[in-house]
Coordinates of C-alpha atoms in Angstrom, one line a residue:
X17 CA 0.0 0.0 0.0
X18 CA 1.2 3.5 -0.8
X19 CA -1.5 5.6 1.0
X20 CA -3.1 5.2 4.3
X21 CA -5.9 7.8 4.5
X22 CA -8.8 9.1 2.3
X23 CA -11.6 11.6 2.6
X24 CA -14.1 10.9 -0.1
X25 CA -16.5 7.9 -0.1
X26 CA -15.0 6.5 -3.3
X27 CA -11.4 7.0 -2.1
X28 CA -12.2 5.6 1.4
X29 CA -13.8 2.5 -0.2
X30 CA -10.8 1.9 -2.5
X31 CA -8.5 2.4 0.5
X32 CA -10.5 -0.3 2.5
X33 CA -10.3 -2.7 -0.4
X34 CA -6.5 -2.2 -0.7
X35 CA -6.1 -2.6 3.0
X36 CA -8.0 -5.9 3.0
X37 CA -5.9 -7.1 0.1
X38 CA -2.7 -6.1 2.0
X39 CA -4.0 -7.7 5.2
X40 CA -4.6 -11.0 3.3
X41 CA -1.3 -10.9 1.5
X42 CA 0.6 -10.4 4.8
X43 CA -1.6 -12.9 6.7
X44 CA -1.7 -10.3 9.5
X45 CA -4.0 -10.8 12.5
X46 CA -6.4 -8.1 11.4
X47 CA -6.6 -4.7 9.8
X48 CA -7.9 -1.6 11.6
X49 CA -9.6 1.5 10.2
X50 CA -9.9 4.5 12.4
X51 CA -11.4 8.0 11.9
X52 CA -9.2 11.0 12.1
X53 CA -10.1 12.5 15.6
X54 CA -10.7 15.9 13.9
X55 CA -13.5 14.3 11.9
X56 CA -15.4 12.9 14.9
X57 CA -17.5 14.6 17.5
X58 CA -17.3 13.7 21.2
X59 CA -13.9 12.0 20.9
X60 CA -13.0 12.8 24.5
X61 CA -16.1 11.0 25.8
X62 CA -16.6 8.1 23.3
X63 CA -13.1 7.7 21.9
X64 CA -12.1 7.6 18.2
X65 CA -14.4 5.4 16.1
X66 CA -12.7 2.3 14.7
X67 CA -13.6 -0.8 12.8
X68 CA -11.5 -4.0 12.4
X69 CA -11.7 -6.7 9.8
X70 CA -10.4 -10.2 9.9
X71 CA -11.4 -13.5 8.2
X72 CA -14.9 -12.3 7.1
X73 CA -15.6 -10.6 10.4
X74 CA -16.2 -6.9 10.9
X75 CA -15.6 -5.8 14.5
X76 CA -16.6 -2.5 16.2
X77 CA -17.3 -1.0 19.6
X78 CA -20.4 1.2 19.9
X79 CA -22.9 2.7 22.3
X80 CA -26.5 1.3 22.6
X81 CA -27.8 4.0 20.2
X82 CA -25.0 3.2 17.7
X83 CA -25.9 -0.5 18.0
X84 CA -29.5 0.3 16.9
X85 CA -28.1 2.3 13.9
X86 CA -25.7 -0.7 13.1
X87 CA -28.7 -3.1 13.1
X88 CA -30.5 -0.8 10.7
X89 CA -27.5 -0.6 8.4
X90 CA -27.1 -4.4 8.4
X91 CA -30.6 -4.8 7.1
X92 CA -29.4 -3.2 3.8
X93 CA -26.6 -5.8 3.5
X94 CA -28.2 -9.3 3.3
X95 CA -24.8 -11.1 3.3
X96 CA -24.0 -9.5 6.7
X97 CA -25.3 -10.6 10.1
X98 CA -24.5 -10.0 13.7
X99 CA -22.6 -13.0 15.1
X100 CA -22.0 -11.8 18.6
X101 CA -22.7 -8.9 20.9
X102 CA -20.5 -8.5 24.0
X103 CA -21.1 -6.1 26.8
X104 CA -18.0 -6.0 29.0
X105 CA -18.6 -5.3 32.7
X106 CA -15.6 -3.0 32.9
X107 CA -16.5 -0.9 29.9
X108 CA -19.5 1.0 28.6
X109 CA -20.9 0.0 25.3
X110 CA -21.1 -3.0 23.1
X111 CA -18.6 -4.9 21.0
X112 CA -20.3 -6.1 17.8
X113 CA -19.0 -8.9 15.6
X114 CA -20.6 -9.0 12.2
X115 CA -20.0 -11.8 9.7
X116 CA -19.5 -10.5 6.3
X117 CA -19.9 -13.1 3.6
X118 CA -19.1 -10.8 0.8
X119 CA -16.2 -9.6 -1.4
X120 CA -13.9 -6.8 -0.4
X121 CA -15.8 -4.2 -2.4
X122 CA -19.1 -4.9 -0.5
X123 CA -17.2 -5.0 2.8
X124 CA -15.7 -1.6 2.0
X125 CA -19.2 -0.2 1.3
X126 CA -20.4 -1.5 4.6
X127 CA -17.4 -0.2 6.6
X128 CA -17.6 3.3 5.0
X129 CA -21.4 3.5 5.6
X130 CA -21.0 2.2 9.1
X131 CA -18.6 5.1 9.9
X132 CA -21.1 7.6 8.4
X133 CA -24.3 6.2 9.8
X134 CA -23.4 4.2 12.9
X135 CA -20.9 6.8 14.2
X136 CA -22.8 9.7 12.7
X137 CA -19.8 11.1 10.8
X138 CA -20.0 13.7 8.0
X139 CA -19.6 12.6 4.4
X140 CA -16.1 14.1 4.2
X141 CA -14.6 12.4 7.2
X142 CA -11.0 11.3 7.0
X143 CA -10.4 7.5 7.3
X144 CA -7.0 6.1 8.3
X145 CA -5.7 2.6 8.0
X146 CA -3.9 2.3 11.3
X147 CA -3.0 -1.4 11.4
X148 CA -2.4 -4.0 8.8

């Protein structure tokens, strides 16, 4: 990979596809996408939104409200389903594991829309690949 951030939907989705390909080539444990803190509201309270991908699983942490938005988004992606919800006792929020039986392009669409809709980010948010 030669670039690690993008700000338009098309560029972010291409970046996600490239990161998934690099992740698979390297056989790394996972790849992580993170929002530039300047793009997100309430970072000090909720932290920086992130999504991980590994072996057909999309993983994210969210609040209960964000979980409802995530469920709504998943309805638009028939090949995706929630596999597991974990509510740790020592942390607020929910860890969501979504199985993604789809190609990298469809996964990229889901991840990009999840950042916009689940985490309520503006259309021009900056996405970073922070771990491969």
